[in-house]
Amino acid sequence: MQDGLTENPLTRRPRRIVVFADGTGNAFSSQESNVWRLYQALDKRPGVALQLARYIPGVGTSGNAVMRLIDGATGIGVPSNVRKLYRFLCWNWQPGDEIYLFGFSRGAFTVRTLAALVAMQGLMPVHVGDRPVTGAEMDRNAMGAWLAYRTQTAPLVGPGKSVWNPLHWQMNPLISVVRGGRDGFTWAKRRLLGQRLHTEVLEALQPERRAGAVPVRFMGLFDTVEAYGMPVEEFRSVWNRLIWPIRFRNRRCSWVVGKVRHALSLDDERLSFHPIRFDQSPRPDGKPVPETQEVWFAGVHSDVGGGYPNDETAFQPLLWIADEAARQELVFDTDALNRYRARLYPQALIHDSRQGLASVYRYSPRVVGASKAEGGAPVVHQSVIEKMASGADGYAPLGLPPEFRVFPEGGRRSAGLMPSGLVQDEVAVAGLRQLIRRRKATNWVTILCVLALAALPFLTANPPVNDWVRGAGAILGGLVPGWAMLWVESLLANWRVSGPILGVILAIYFSNQSLALRIRDLGRRLWRAG
């Protein structure tokens, strides 16, 4: 079944094809994200704006509780979402149409990958001669495009490197063997069933659908993060190198994209959620670098992308992205955008990115880079300065460099200089660095303690237990799921080991609460009038 609509090519007018990919755990049935708000605000009236939209919820929104947990924690559903949106474009795009892409979090990663896939593989055909392709053919061709793209973007060795030199290997060479076996099986199956090979599909593409020929006019993103997440960053690096490539190796925006706007969070403190910024340096192949603007906003990851029940902080980045897209002729419902403008609140609450279960993620406040590849001095939205000046909850971003530019409001698009007379207090900077190092160290100790407790059932046999241990186990058995009883019984039976470890975790927890307050208090002294 097709993912979209078809029209008579002789009577149709060019359309704007708009794709929205939401973030982890975000969907239209849960708390609203900025991606969902943009989709809702888009003018979709037939015959008025000629805009065709497709929204997909983020990973971690499955109806199955187990899959929802796994997908939300790891992002394994991202490739499937990329292919869904790719098929949508393949079915619906025709020459003259303009493509707009929007995404938040892993959804932003999704549309960045989608743009690169379109650039490197083109769009699969909707006709073979005079015959329309079937849904099965489109699925097969889209999968072929995806596999070819992944092989090209995650090779065993980089350009100019020797495959015979183990020092040049970017991943386990067995992965290349597995890929070769997979591709050989696919070739044999298609030959046996009389299906076209992917290379034959590419050779038969119309010129306007080939690699590099399909433009993307605009891409609006909220705080891109890696597709695949793990609480311990080092685990992801090991998995990427030894088991299967999962990291975003290339931070360059696809050359087929015209303009990029990227709203970034200043205040998230999870290492696994550090943003994937764009490499804006000249390309070695001489292809054009898209016009890219990355602007930093106050708040944590979901303060910028939306999703909290009280998320007034999200409306500033939402309106910036919407206004930039409107300048590229995307049509929104003016009343909807005005309702969002009415909810702007400079003193809006900034959330704790490591609250609850999120505390298992590695602690690492964001540091705002200012390299030439990152566009030079970072651009901070005017609302950040207003929040600092208003004294709202003593707000002071920790990761800003000494010099930055300010993106003014009022319709002006260029970034101005930082406020005159505002300088960093060097004593406060040194103190903050020391406190942050201490908190990172205690975070590592906590992770090691949790790993030790998780491994306890597999490292020791449960000794005989007395009545109070059995009683505690019976009580806890009614409070936790059945699969967790293995750990409950082991922790209780080995209380002489687990007790001290739990004590260390508890002590670190209270210590970190104190450190967090000290960091916050010192942060208030970080910026002063020169």
PDB file of C-alpha atoms in Angstrom, residues 61-69:
ATOM      1  CA  THR A  61       6.026   4.841  21.597  1.00  0.00           C
ATOM      2  CA  SER A  62       5.142   1.226  20.758  1.00  0.00           C
ATOM      3  CA  GLY A  63       1.952  -0.231  22.180  1.00  0.00           C
ATOM      4  CA  ASN A  64       3.995  -3.125  23.564  1.00  0.00           C
ATOM      5  CA  ALA A  65       5.412  -2.160  26.971  1.00  0.00           C
ATOM      6  CA  VAL A  66       8.610  -4.208  26.592  1.00  0.00           C
ATOM      7  CA  MET A  67       9.349  -2.893  23.097  1.00  0.00           C
ATOM      8  CA  ARG A  68       8.505   0.629  24.239  1.00  0.00           C
ATOM      9  CA  LEU A  69      11.094   0.368  27.022  1.00  0.00           C
TER      10      LEU A  69
END
